[in-house]
CSV table of C-alpha atoms in Angstrom, one decimal:
chain,number,residue,atom,x,y,z
A,1,UNK,CA,-104.5,-40.0,17.9
A,2,UNK,CA,-104.7,-41.9,21.2
A,3,UNK,CA,-100.9,-41.8,21.6
A,4,UNK,CA,-101.0,-38.0,20.8
A,5,UNK,CA,-103.7,-37.6,23.5
A,6,UNK,CA,-101.6,-39.4,26.1
A,7,UNK,CA,-98.7,-37.0,25.5
A,8,UNK,CA,-101.0,-34.0,25.6
A,9,UNK,CA,-102.5,-35.0,28.9
A,10,UNK,CA,-99.1,-34.9,30.6
A,11,UNK,CA,-98.0,-31.7,28.9
A,12,UNK,CA,-101.0,-29.7,30.3
A,13,UNK,CA,-102.0,-31.4,33.6
A,14,UNK,CA,-104.0,-28.5,35.0
A,15,UNK,CA,-106.0,-27.8,31.9
A,16,UNK,CA,-109.8,-28.7,32.2
A,17,UNK,CA,-110.5,-31.8,30.0
A,18,UNK,CA,-114.0,-33.0,30.6
A,19,UNK,CA,-116.7,-30.6,31.6
A,20,UNK,CA,-120.2,-31.2,33.1
A,21,UNK,CA,-123.0,-28.8,34.0
A,22,UNK,CA,-125.3,-28.0,36.9
A,23,UNK,CA,-129.0,-27.6,36.6
A,24,UNK,CA,-128.5,-23.9,36.0
A,25,UNK,CA,-126.2,-24.6,33.1
A,26,UNK,CA,-123.1,-23.6,35.0
A,27,UNK,CA,-119.9,-25.2,33.9
A,28,UNK,CA,-118.1,-27.6,36.2
A,29,UNK,CA,-114.9,-29.5,35.6
A,30,UNK,CA,-115.3,-33.3,35.9
A,31,UNK,CA,-111.6,-34.0,35.2
A,32,UNK,CA,-108.4,-32.2,34.2
A,33,UNK,CA,-105.9,-33.4,31.7
A,34,UNK,CA,-103.6,-34.5,34.6
A,35,UNK,CA,-106.4,-36.4,36.4
A,36,UNK,CA,-107.3,-38.2,33.1
A,37,UNK,CA,-103.7,-39.2,32.7
A,38,UNK,CA,-103.4,-40.5,36.3
A,39,UNK,CA,-106.7,-42.4,36.0
A,40,UNK,CA,-105.5,-44.0,32.7
A,41,UNK,CA,-102.2,-45.0,34.4
A,42,UNK,CA,-104.1,-46.6,37.3
A,43,UNK,CA,-106.4,-48.6,35.0
A,44,UNK,CA,-103.4,-49.6,32.8
A,45,UNK,CA,-101.6,-51.0,35.9
A,46,UNK,CA,-104.7,-52.8,37.2
A,47,UNK,CA,-105.5,-54.4,33.8
A,48,UNK,CA,-101.8,-55.4,33.4
A,49,UNK,CA,-101.9,-57.0,36.8
A,50,UNK,CA,-104.9,-59.0,35.7
A,51,UNK,CA,-103.0,-60.4,32.8
A,52,UNK,CA,-104.6,-58.2,30.1
A,53,UNK,CA,-102.0,-57.9,27.3
A,54,UNK,CA,-101.7,-57.4,23.6
A,55,UNK,CA,-104.5,-59.3,21.8
A,56,UNK,CA,-106.7,-59.5,24.9
A,57,UNK,CA,-110.3,-58.4,25.1
A,58,UNK,CA,-111.9,-56.1,27.7
A,59,UNK,CA,-115.7,-55.8,27.9
A,60,UNK,CA,-116.7,-52.2,28.7
A,61,UNK,CA,-120.0,-51.2,30.2
A,62,UNK,CA,-119.1,-47.7,31.5
A,63,UNK,CA,-121.1,-44.6,30.8
A,64,UNK,CA,-119.4,-41.9,28.6
A,65,UNK,CA,-117.2,-39.6,30.6
A,66,UNK,CA,-113.7,-39.4,32.1
A,67,UNK,CA,-113.6,-43.0,33.4
A,68,UNK,CA,-114.7,-44.5,30.0
A,69,UNK,CA,-112.1,-42.5,28.3
A,70,UNK,CA,-109.4,-43.5,30.8
A,71,UNK,CA,-110.4,-47.2,30.2
A,72,UNK,CA,-110.0,-46.8,26.4
A,73,UNK,CA,-106.6,-45.2,26.9
A,74,UNK,CA,-105.5,-48.1,29.2
A,75,UNK,CA,-106.8,-50.8,26.8
A,76,UNK,CA,-105.0,-49.0,23.9
A,77,UNK,CA,-101.7,-48.8,25.8
A,78,UNK,CA,-101.8,-52.5,26.5
A,79,UNK,CA,-102.5,-53.4,22.9
A,80,UNK,CA,-105.8,-55.1,23.9
A,81,UNK,CA,-109.3,-54.4,22.3
A,82,UNK,CA,-112.4,-53.1,23.9
A,83,UNK,CA,-115.8,-54.8,23.3
A,84,UNK,CA,-118.5,-52.2,23.9
A,85,UNK,CA,-121.6,-53.4,25.8
A,86,UNK,CA,-125.0,-51.9,25.1
A,87,UNK,CA,-127.5,-52.2,28.0
A,88,UNK,CA,-130.4,-51.6,25.6
A,89,UNK,CA,-129.7,-54.8,23.6
A,90,UNK,CA,-131.2,-57.2,26.1
A,91,UNK,CA,-129.7,-60.0,28.2
A,92,UNK,CA,-130.0,-62.8,25.6
A,93,UNK,CA,-128.4,-60.8,22.8
A,94,UNK,CA,-125.6,-59.6,25.1
A,95,UNK,CA,-124.8,-63.2,26.2
A,96,UNK,CA,-124.5,-64.2,22.5
A,97,UNK,CA,-122.3,-61.2,21.7
A,98,UNK,CA,-119.9,-61.7,24.6
A,99,UNK,CA,-119.7,-65.4,23.8
A,100,UNK,CA,-118.4,-64.3,20.4
A,101,UNK,CA,-116.0,-61.7,21.8
A,102,UNK,CA,-114.9,-63.8,24.9
A,103,UNK,CA,-113.6,-60.9,27.1
A,104,UNK,CA,-110.8,-61.5,29.6
A,105,UNK,CA,-112.5,-59.1,32.0
A,106,UNK,CA,-115.7,-57.0,32.0
A,107,UNK,CA,-115.4,-53.5,33.3
A,108,UNK,CA,-118.7,-52.0,34.5
A,109,UNK,CA,-119.6,-48.9,36.5
A,110,UNK,CA,-122.1,-49.2,39.4
A,111,UNK,CA,-125.0,-48.2,37.2
A,112,UNK,CA,-124.5,-51.0,34.8
A,113,UNK,CA,-124.2,-53.5,37.6
A,114,UNK,CA,-127.3,-52.2,39.2
A,115,UNK,CA,-129.2,-52.6,35.9
A,116,UNK,CA,-128.0,-56.3,35.9
A,117,UNK,CA,-128.9,-56.7,39.6
A,118,UNK,CA,-131.0,-55.1,42.3
A,119,UNK,CA,-132.3,-52.3,40.0
A,120,UNK,CA,-133.4,-54.6,37.2
A,121,UNK,CA,-137.2,-53.9,37.7
A,122,UNK,CA,-136.5,-50.1,37.5
A,123,UNK,CA,-134.2,-50.5,34.6
A,124,UNK,CA,-136.8,-52.4,32.6
A,125,UNK,CA,-139.0,-49.2,32.6
A,126,UNK,CA,-136.1,-47.4,30.9
A,127,UNK,CA,-135.7,-50.3,28.4
A,128,UNK,CA,-132.3,-51.2,29.8
A,129,UNK,CA,-131.4,-54.8,30.6
A,130,UNK,CA,-128.1,-56.7,31.3
A,131,UNK,CA,-127.6,-60.3,32.2
A,132,UNK,CA,-125.7,-61.1,35.4
A,133,UNK,CA,-122.4,-59.7,34.3
A,134,UNK,CA,-120.5,-62.4,36.1
A,135,UNK,CA,-121.9,-64.8,33.5
A,136,UNK,CA,-119.9,-62.9,30.8
A,137,UNK,CA,-116.5,-63.2,32.6
A,138,UNK,CA,-114.6,-61.8,35.5
A,139,UNK,CA,-116.1,-58.4,36.5
A,140,UNK,CA,-114.4,-55.4,38.0
A,141,UNK,CA,-115.9,-52.1,39.0
A,142,UNK,CA,-114.9,-48.8,37.5
A,143,UNK,CA,-115.6,-45.8,39.7
A,144,UNK,CA,-117.5,-45.7,43.0
A,145,UNK,CA,-118.9,-49.0,44.2
A,146,UNK,CA,-122.3,-49.7,45.5
A,147,UNK,CA,-123.4,-52.6,47.7
A,148,UNK,CA,-123.3,-55.8,45.6
A,149,UNK,CA,-120.8,-54.4,43.1
A,150,UNK,CA,-117.7,-56.4,42.0
A,151,UNK,CA,-114.3,-55.4,43.5
A,152,UNK,CA,-112.8,-52.1,42.2
A,153,UNK,CA,-110.6,-52.5,39.2
A,154,UNK,CA,-107.8,-50.4,40.7
A,155,UNK,CA,-108.4,-51.5,44.4
A,156,UNK,CA,-105.1,-52.2,46.1
A,157,UNK,CA,-103.0,-51.3,43.1
A,158,UNK,CA,-99.8,-49.7,44.2
A,159,UNK,CA,-97.4,-47.6,42.2
A,160,UNK,CA,-95.7,-50.0,39.9
A,161,UNK,CA,-93.7,-49.5,36.7
A,162,UNK,CA,-96.2,-49.3,33.8
A,163,UNK,CA,-95.6,-51.6,30.8
A,164,UNK,CA,-94.3,-49.8,27.7
A,165,UNK,CA,-97.0,-48.7,25.3
A,166,UNK,CA,-97.7,-51.3,22.6
A,167,UNK,CA,-96.7,-50.1,19.1
A,168,UNK,CA,-97.9,-51.2,15.8
A,169,UNK,CA,-101.4,-52.2,14.5
A,170,UNK,CA,-103.9,-54.6,15.8
A,171,UNK,CA,-107.5,-54.9,16.9
A,172,UNK,CA,-108.7,-51.8,18.9
A,173,UNK,CA,-112.4,-52.0,19.4
A,174,UNK,CA,-115.4,-54.3,18.8
A,175,UNK,CA,-118.8,-52.7,18.3
A,176,UNK,CA,-121.9,-54.9,17.9
A,177,UNK,CA,-124.3,-53.6,15.3
A,178,UNK,CA,-126.8,-56.2,14.3
A,179,UNK,CA,-127.4,-59.9,13.7
A,180,UNK,CA,-129.5,-62.3,15.8
A,181,UNK,CA,-129.1,-64.0,19.1
A,182,UNK,CA,-127.7,-67.1,17.4
A,183,UNK,CA,-125.5,-65.1,14.9
A,184,UNK,CA,-124.5,-61.7,16.4
A,185,UNK,CA,-122.5,-59.4,14.1
A,186,UNK,CA,-119.8,-57.1,15.3
A,187,UNK,CA,-117.6,-54.5,13.6
A,188,UNK,CA,-113.9,-54.7,14.3
A,189,UNK,CA,-111.8,-51.6,14.0
A,190,UNK,CA,-108.0,-51.7,14.2
A,191,UNK,CA,-105.8,-49.2,15.9
A,192,UNK,CA,-105.0,-47.7,12.4
A,193,UNK,CA,-108.6,-47.4,11.3
A,194,UNK,CA,-109.6,-45.8,14.6
A,195,UNK,CA,-106.7,-43.3,14.3
A,196,UNK,CA,-107.7,-42.5,10.7
A,197,UNK,CA,-111.3,-41.9,11.6
A,198,UNK,CA,-110.4,-39.6,14.5
A,199,UNK,CA,-107.9,-37.7,12.3
A,200,UNK,CA,-110.6,-37.1,9.7
A,201,UNK,CA,-112.9,-35.7,12.5
A,202,UNK,CA,-110.1,-33.4,13.6
A,203,UNK,CA,-109.5,-32.1,10.1
A,204,UNK,CA,-113.3,-31.7,9.6
A,205,UNK,CA,-114.1,-29.9,12.9
A,206,UNK,CA,-110.7,-28.2,13.4
A,207,UNK,CA,-111.0,-27.7,17.2
A,208,UNK,CA,-109.1,-24.8,18.6
A,209,UNK,CA,-107.2,-25.2,21.9
A,210,UNK,CA,-108.8,-23.7,24.9
A,211,UNK,CA,-112.3,-23.3,23.4
A,212,UNK,CA,-114.9,-25.8,24.6
A,213,UNK,CA,-116.6,-28.4,22.3
A,214,UNK,CA,-119.9,-29.9,23.2
A,215,UNK,CA,-120.5,-33.6,22.5
A,216,UNK,CA,-120.4,-37.0,24.2
A,217,UNK,CA,-119.2,-39.5,21.6
A,218,UNK,CA,-115.8,-41.1,21.6
A,219,UNK,CA,-115.0,-39.5,18.2
A,220,UNK,CA,-115.7,-36.1,19.6
A,221,UNK,CA,-113.8,-36.5,22.9
A,222,UNK,CA,-110.5,-37.8,21.5
A,223,UNK,CA,-109.8,-35.4,18.6
A,224,UNK,CA,-110.9,-32.4,20.7
A,225,UNK,CA,-108.9,-33.2,23.8
A,226,UNK,CA,-105.8,-34.1,21.6
A,227,UNK,CA,-106.1,-30.6,20.1
A,228,UNK,CA,-106.2,-29.0,23.6
A,229,UNK,CA,-110.0,-28.2,23.5
A,230,UNK,CA,-112.0,-29.2,26.6
A,231,UNK,CA,-115.1,-31.3,25.9
A,232,UNK,CA,-118.5,-30.7,27.7
A,233,UNK,CA,-120.8,-33.7,28.0
A,234,UNK,CA,-124.3,-32.7,27.0
A,235,UNK,CA,-127.0,-32.6,29.7
A,236,UNK,CA,-129.8,-35.0,29.2
A,237,UNK,CA,-132.6,-32.6,29.9
A,238,UNK,CA,-133.4,-30.2,27.0
A,239,UNK,CA,-134.0,-27.1,29.4
A,240,UNK,CA,-130.6,-27.8,31.1
A,241,UNK,CA,-128.9,-28.4,27.8
A,242,UNK,CA,-130.3,-25.1,26.6
A,243,UNK,CA,-128.8,-23.3,29.6
A,244,UNK,CA,-125.6,-25.2,29.2
A,245,UNK,CA,-125.2,-24.0,25.6
A,246,UNK,CA,-125.8,-20.4,26.6
A,247,UNK,CA,-123.2,-20.5,29.4
A,248,UNK,CA,-120.6,-22.5,27.4
A,249,UNK,CA,-120.9,-20.9,24.0
A,250,UNK,CA,-119.0,-23.8,22.4
A,251,UNK,CA,-116.9,-23.5,19.3
A,252,UNK,CA,-118.4,-26.7,18.0
A,253,UNK,CA,-121.4,-28.8,19.0
A,254,UNK,CA,-122.2,-32.4,18.1
A,255,UNK,CA,-125.8,-33.6,18.9
A,256,UNK,CA,-128.2,-36.0,17.3
A,257,UNK,CA,-131.2,-34.8,15.3
A,258,UNK,CA,-133.7,-35.6,18.1
A,259,UNK,CA,-131.5,-33.6,20.6
A,260,UNK,CA,-131.5,-30.7,18.2
A,261,UNK,CA,-135.3,-30.8,17.7
A,262,UNK,CA,-135.9,-30.8,21.4
A,263,UNK,CA,-133.5,-27.9,21.9
A,264,UNK,CA,-135.2,-25.9,19.2
A,265,UNK,CA,-138.6,-26.4,20.8
A,266,UNK,CA,-137.0,-25.2,24.1
A,267,UNK,CA,-135.8,-22.0,22.4
A,268,UNK,CA,-132.1,-22.8,22.5
A,269,UNK,CA,-129.5,-20.6,20.8
A,270,UNK,CA,-126.4,-22.0,19.1
A,271,UNK,CA,-122.9,-20.7,18.5
A,272,UNK,CA,-120.0,-21.7,16.3
A,273,UNK,CA,-120.4,-24.8,14.1
A,274,UNK,CA,-123.1,-27.5,14.8
A,275,UNK,CA,-122.7,-31.1,13.6
A,276,UNK,CA,-125.3,-33.8,13.6
A,277,UNK,CA,-125.5,-37.4,12.6
A,278,UNK,CA,-126.6,-40.9,13.7
A,279,UNK,CA,-130.0,-40.3,12.1
A,280,UNK,CA,-131.2,-38.4,9.0
A,281,UNK,CA,-130.9,-34.7,9.2
A,282,UNK,CA,-133.2,-32.7,6.8
A,283,UNK,CA,-132.3,-29.4,5.2
A,284,UNK,CA,-135.2,-28.0,7.2
A,285,UNK,CA,-133.6,-29.0,10.5
A,286,UNK,CA,-130.2,-27.7,9.5
A,287,UNK,CA,-131.8,-24.4,8.4
A,288,UNK,CA,-133.6,-24.0,11.8
A,289,UNK,CA,-130.3,-24.6,13.6
A,290,UNK,CA,-128.6,-21.8,11.6
A,291,UNK,CA,-131.6,-19.5,12.3
A,292,UNK,CA,-131.0,-20.2,15.9
A,293,UNK,CA,-127.5,-18.7,15.8
A,294,UNK,CA,-125.1,-21.4,14.4
A,295,UNK,CA,-122.5,-20.1,12.1
A,296,UNK,CA,-122.6,-23.4,10.2
A,297,UNK,CA,-124.9,-26.4,10.4
A,298,UNK,CA,-123.5,-29.7,9.1
A,299,UNK,CA,-125.1,-33.1,8.5
A,300,UNK,CA,-122.6,-36.0,8.8
A,301,UNK,CA,-123.1,-39.3,7.0
A,302,UNK,CA,-121.3,-42.0,9.1
A,303,UNK,CA,-121.5,-45.7,9.8
A,304,UNK,CA,-120.2,-47.8,12.6
A,305,UNK,CA,-118.1,-49.4,9.9
A,306,UNK,CA,-116.7,-46.0,8.7
A,307,UNK,CA,-116.9,-42.8,10.7
A,308,UNK,CA,-117.1,-40.3,9.2
A,309,UNK,CA,-117.8,-40.9,5.5
A,310,UNK,CA,-119.3,-37.6,4.1
A,311,UNK,CA,-120.6,-34.3,5.3
A,312,UNK,CA,-122.8,-31.5,3.9
A,313,UNK,CA,-123.4,-27.9,5.1
A,314,UNK,CA,-126.9,-26.5,5.3
A,315,UNK,CA,-126.5,-24.1,2.4
A,316,UNK,CA,-125.5,-26.9,0.0
A,317,UNK,CA,-128.2,-29.2,1.3
A,318,UNK,CA,-130.9,-26.5,1.0
A,319,UNK,CA,-129.8,-25.7,-2.5
A,320,UNK,CA,-130.1,-29.3,-3.7
A,321,UNK,CA,-133.3,-29.8,-5.8
A,322,UNK,CA,-132.8,-33.3,-7.1
A,323,UNK,CA,-134.5,-36.4,-5.8
A,324,UNK,CA,-133.0,-38.2,-2.8
A,325,UNK,CA,-131.0,-37.1,0.2
A,326,UNK,CA,-127.7,-35.2,-0.4
A,327,UNK,CA,-125.2,-36.2,2.3
A,328,UNK,CA,-122.2,-34.5,0.7
A,329,UNK,CA,-118.9,-35.4,-1.0
A,330,UNK,CA,-116.8,-38.3,0.4
A,331,UNK,CA,-114.3,-37.0,2.9
A,332,UNK,CA,-110.6,-37.1,2.1
A,333,UNK,CA,-109.4,-40.7,1.9
A,334,UNK,CA,-112.9,-42.1,1.4
A,335,UNK,CA,-113.7,-43.9,-1.9
A,336,UNK,CA,-117.3,-44.4,-3.0
A,337,UNK,CA,-118.9,-46.5,-5.7
A,338,UNK,CA,-122.2,-48.3,-6.3
A,339,UNK,CA,-122.7,-51.9,-7.3
A,340,UNK,CA,-125.0,-53.3,-9.9
A,341,UNK,CA,-128.0,-53.1,-7.5
A,342,UNK,CA,-127.3,-49.5,-6.7
A,343,UNK,CA,-126.0,-50.2,-3.2
A,344,UNK,CA,-123.4,-47.7,-2.0
A,345,UNK,CA,-120.0,-49.2,-1.2
A,346,UNK,CA,-117.3,-47.3,0.8
A,347,UNK,CA,-113.6,-47.8,1.5
A,348,UNK,CA,-110.8,-45.9,3.0
A,349,UNK,CA,-108.2,-45.9,5.9
A,350,UNK,CA,-111.0,-45.3,8.5
A,351,UNK,CA,-113.1,-48.3,7.3
A,352,UNK,CA,-113.5,-51.3,9.7
A,353,UNK,CA,-111.0,-54.1,9.2
A,354,UNK,CA,-113.7,-56.9,9.2
A,355,UNK,CA,-116.7,-58.3,11.0
A,356,UNK,CA,-115.8,-60.4,14.0
A,357,UNK,CA,-115.3,-64.0,12.8
A,358,UNK,CA,-115.1,-63.0,9.1
A,359,UNK,CA,-112.3,-62.3,6.7
A,360,UNK,CA,-111.2,-58.7,6.1
A,361,UNK,CA,-112.9,-56.8,3.2
A,362,UNK,CA,-111.8,-53.4,2.0
A,363,UNK,CA,-115.3,-52.4,0.9
A,364,UNK,CA,-118.1,-51.6,3.3
A,365,UNK,CA,-121.6,-52.5,2.0
A,366,UNK,CA,-123.7,-49.7,3.5
A,367,UNK,CA,-127.1,-51.1,2.8
A,368,UNK,CA,-128.1,-47.8,1.3
A,369,UNK,CA,-129.1,-47.3,-2.3
A,370,UNK,CA,-127.3,-44.2,-3.7
A,371,UNK,CA,-126.1,-42.4,-6.8
A,372,UNK,CA,-123.0,-40.2,-7.2
A,373,UNK,CA,-124.0,-36.7,-8.4
A,374,UNK,CA,-120.9,-34.7,-9.5
A,375,UNK,CA,-118.9,-36.7,-6.9
A,376,UNK,CA,-121.4,-36.1,-4.1
A,377,UNK,CA,-123.3,-39.0,-2.5
A,378,UNK,CA,-127.1,-38.8,-2.8
A,379,UNK,CA,-129.0,-41.5,-0.8
A,380,UNK,CA,-132.0,-43.1,-2.4
A,381,UNK,CA,-133.2,-45.2,0.6
A,382,UNK,CA,-132.3,-48.4,2.4
A,383,UNK,CA,-132.3,-51.5,0.2
A,384,UNK,CA,-134.4,-53.4,2.8
A,385,UNK,CA,-137.0,-50.6,3.0
A,386,UNK,CA,-138.2,-51.1,-0.6
A,387,UNK,CA,-142.0,-51.0,-0.9
A,388,UNK,CA,-143.7,-53.0,-3.7
A,389,UNK,CA,-146.9,-51.4,-5.0
A,390,UNK,CA,-148.6,-52.4,-8.2
A,391,UNK,CA,-145.5,-54.3,-9.3
A,392,UNK,CA,-143.4,-51.2,-8.9
A,393,UNK,CA,-140.4,-51.0,-6.6
A,394,UNK,CA,-140.5,-47.7,-4.5
A,395,UNK,CA,-137.5,-46.7,-2.4
A,396,UNK,CA,-138.7,-44.3,0.3
A,397,UNK,CA,-135.4,-42.5,0.7
A,398,UNK,CA,-135.7,-41.2,-2.8
A,399,UNK,CA,-138.8,-39.1,-2.0
A,400,UNK,CA,-138.8,-38.5,1.8
A,401,UNK,CA,-136.5,-35.4,1.7
A,402,UNK,CA,-139.1,-33.6,-0.5
A,403,UNK,CA,-141.7,-34.0,2.3
A,404,UNK,CA,-139.7,-31.9,4.7
A,405,UNK,CA,-141.5,-28.7,3.9
A,406,UNK,CA,-141.5,-25.9,6.6
A,407,UNK,CA,-143.4,-27.0,9.6
A,408,UNK,CA,-142.5,-30.7,9.1
A,409,UNK,CA,-140.5,-32.3,11.9
A,410,UNK,CA,-140.1,-35.8,10.4
A,411,UNK,CA,-141.5,-37.7,7.4
A,412,UNK,CA,-141.5,-41.4,6.4
A,413,UNK,CA,-142.9,-43.4,3.6
A,414,UNK,CA,-144.0,-46.8,4.7
A,415,UNK,CA,-145.7,-49.8,3.2
A,416,UNK,CA,-148.9,-51.2,4.7
A,417,UNK,CA,-150.1,-54.7,3.5
A,418,UNK,CA,-152.9,-54.5,1.0
A,419,UNK,CA,-153.4,-58.2,0.1
A,420,UNK,CA,-152.0,-60.3,-2.7
A,421,UNK,CA,-148.4,-59.4,-1.7
A,422,UNK,CA,-149.1,-55.8,-2.6
A,423,UNK,CA,-148.7,-52.8,-0.3
A,424,UNK,CA,-150.3,-49.4,0.2
A,425,UNK,CA,-147.9,-46.5,0.3
A,426,UNK,CA,-148.5,-44.2,3.2
A,427,UNK,CA,-146.7,-40.9,4.1
A,428,UNK,CA,-146.5,-40.4,7.8
A,429,UNK,CA,-145.7,-36.8,8.6
A,430,UNK,CA,-144.9,-35.4,12.0
A,431,UNK,CA,-145.8,-31.7,12.3
A,432,UNK,CA,-143.5,-29.4,14.2
A,433,UNK,CA,-144.6,-27.7,17.4
A,434,UNK,CA,-147.3,-25.2,16.7
A,435,UNK,CA,-147.6,-26.0,13.0
A,436,UNK,CA,-151.0,-25.3,11.3
A,437,UNK,CA,-152.1,-28.7,10.1
A,438,UNK,CA,-154.3,-27.4,7.3
A,439,UNK,CA,-151.5,-25.2,6.0
A,440,UNK,CA,-149.1,-28.1,6.3
A,441,UNK,CA,-151.3,-30.3,4.1
A,442,UNK,CA,-151.6,-27.6,1.6
A,443,UNK,CA,-147.8,-27.1,1.5
A,444,UNK,CA,-147.3,-30.9,1.0
A,445,UNK,CA,-149.5,-30.9,-2.2
A,446,UNK,CA,-146.7,-29.7,-4.4
A,447,UNK,CA,-144.1,-32.3,-3.3
A,448,UNK,CA,-146.7,-35.0,-3.4
A,449,UNK,CA,-147.7,-34.1,-7.0
A,450,UNK,CA,-144.1,-34.2,-8.1
A,451,UNK,CA,-143.7,-37.8,-6.8
A,452,UNK,CA,-145.6,-39.0,-9.9
A,453,UNK,CA,-146.3,-42.8,-9.7
A,454,UNK,CA,-144.7,-42.9,-6.2
A,455,UNK,CA,-147.4,-40.6,-4.8
A,456,UNK,CA,-148.7,-42.1,-1.5
A,457,UNK,CA,-152.1,-43.6,-1.2
A,458,UNK,CA,-152.6,-41.8,2.1
A,459,UNK,CA,-151.0,-39.0,4.2
A,460,UNK,CA,-151.2,-39.3,8.0
A,461,UNK,CA,-150.2,-36.5,10.4
A,462,UNK,CA,-148.8,-38.3,13.5
A,463,UNK,CA,-145.8,-38.5,15.8
A,464,UNK,CA,-143.3,-40.9,14.3
A,465,UNK,CA,-142.0,-43.6,16.8
A,466,UNK,CA,-138.3,-43.5,17.5
A,467,UNK,CA,-136.0,-46.3,18.6
A,468,UNK,CA,-132.4,-47.1,19.5
A,469,UNK,CA,-129.8,-45.2,21.5
A,470,UNK,CA,-129.7,-42.5,18.8
A,471,UNK,CA,-133.5,-42.3,18.6
A,472,UNK,CA,-133.7,-43.0,14.9
A,473,UNK,CA,-137.2,-43.0,13.2
A,474,UNK,CA,-138.5,-46.6,13.6
A,475,UNK,CA,-139.9,-47.7,10.2
A,476,UNK,CA,-141.5,-50.9,11.4
A,477,UNK,CA,-143.3,-49.2,14.3
A,478,UNK,CA,-144.4,-46.4,11.9
A,479,UNK,CA,-145.8,-48.9,9.5
A,480,UNK,CA,-147.8,-50.5,12.3
A,481,UNK,CA,-149.0,-47.1,13.4
A,482,UNK,CA,-150.1,-46.4,9.8
A,483,UNK,CA,-151.9,-49.7,9.5
A,484,UNK,CA,-153.8,-49.2,12.7
A,485,UNK,CA,-154.8,-45.6,11.8
A,486,UNK,CA,-156.0,-46.7,8.4
A,487,UNK,CA,-157.9,-49.6,9.8
A,488,UNK,CA,-159.6,-47.3,12.4
A,489,UNK,CA,-160.5,-44.9,9.6
A,490,UNK,CA,-162.0,-47.6,7.4
A,491,UNK,CA,-164.0,-49.0,10.3
A,492,UNK,CA,-165.3,-45.5,11.2
A,493,UNK,CA,-166.3,-45.0,7.5
A,494,UNK,CA,-168.1,-48.3,7.4
A,495,UNK,CA,-170.0,-47.5,10.5
A,496,UNK,CA,-171.0,-44.1,9.2
A,497,UNK,CA,-172.1,-45.6,5.9
A,498,UNK,CA,-174.1,-48.3,7.7
A,499,UNK,CA,-175.9,-45.6,9.8
A,500,UNK,CA,-176.7,-43.7,6.6
A,501,UNK,CA,-178.1,-46.8,4.9
A,502,UNK,CA,-180.1,-47.7,8.0
A,503,UNK,CA,-181.6,-44.2,8.0
A,504,UNK,CA,-182.6,-44.4,4.4
A,505,UNK,CA,-184.3,-47.8,4.9
A,506,UNK,CA,-186.3,-46.5,7.8
A,507,UNK,CA,-187.4,-43.6,5.7
């Protein structure tokens, strides 16, 4: 796919490639196909001059956009691998991760370097933090430089013959996913697994040349551009993004569930096919997206280790009446099975090769409990999220989809310590904007009754905390919120009871 894109860039140099937007939603071209190709060539020459070659590692701290894409093309051409840096991970974690990856050079834009330097106090407010990048290896600036930035990557590079593209397989990208400071864990994708994943996306989305696609992820950018479709980077502000959608009328849109929810509140209208992933997408959310104009609304089940794995359209998801979360049939080439504990295992050409520092393994352990229903994957919750109540194991993911009745934005089942290693089961439900809370509680009675022995001890209506770059529901924070709310309620009840008793004794 990357090789195909490199050829496409040269065949249509004047075609818009990456699109941005103004505050009014007007479309502006950030880079044409030819400009992307020239940028990739400059970065290739500059990295080659620095000694980066097949088997090397390049740390990348560059915001999504034309420069980040050109960096990936250059790294791919040289046969090196890119180690992706996440500013939200924290300095200590990043030091540990990069010590494991050992980059030959770290490429960073001015924003990333500011976060690591003079703008560190401001960045902390946005929960961004980087160590001094020079601690991680030699640093070069990609894009415009600010005072204090490292030298430009392509500064002083003259026109020189480019090395021939590296052919064959090998490591392509390292993405850190979890682990501790002392033992970081990173997914390693090869050139072949990356190509297989992008080919699956292209077959799934079927982008048409000349019609824009809205989305900012690497797996949206590459297949779309290789098919001749320009890609618009989504605006961060919901009102601007709403105007951007109206002006752009994209053939396909890929946004996270939190982005979709904010857009729906802002009154956005959709066009074409809408795709969402990175966090759970309920049938209710997909239904609202279709009501807002989308021809189709798809939920994508994907992992860093295998992207994408399965997909389901709103009509199928809404028609599913079983327990658990239907995420669809495995996509072509993806094999699925469950082990003795019920954990879902996946394999296929797009699966990661290995974890950094570990041996290759064809099967990806997802951490999700699941069952296969007529060949479709139905999730039953994360293994680690199990709640123990009255000696019964309860898996929240088995019951949470049923709580997404009309008017519910998000819903989680969490455990709150109840003494003697037992837990209270609490449903935390986030109402949608303008929802009638009394009507919502009444609508929840049916699903709660059908939960049988898994019926929660309490139902709280509250905003569910989100975390991470994709703003997934934060179970740990939600459990703390539930514990605090219940404790406050119990304290208020005791005080009221004490006042009543006091009043009786005075009488």
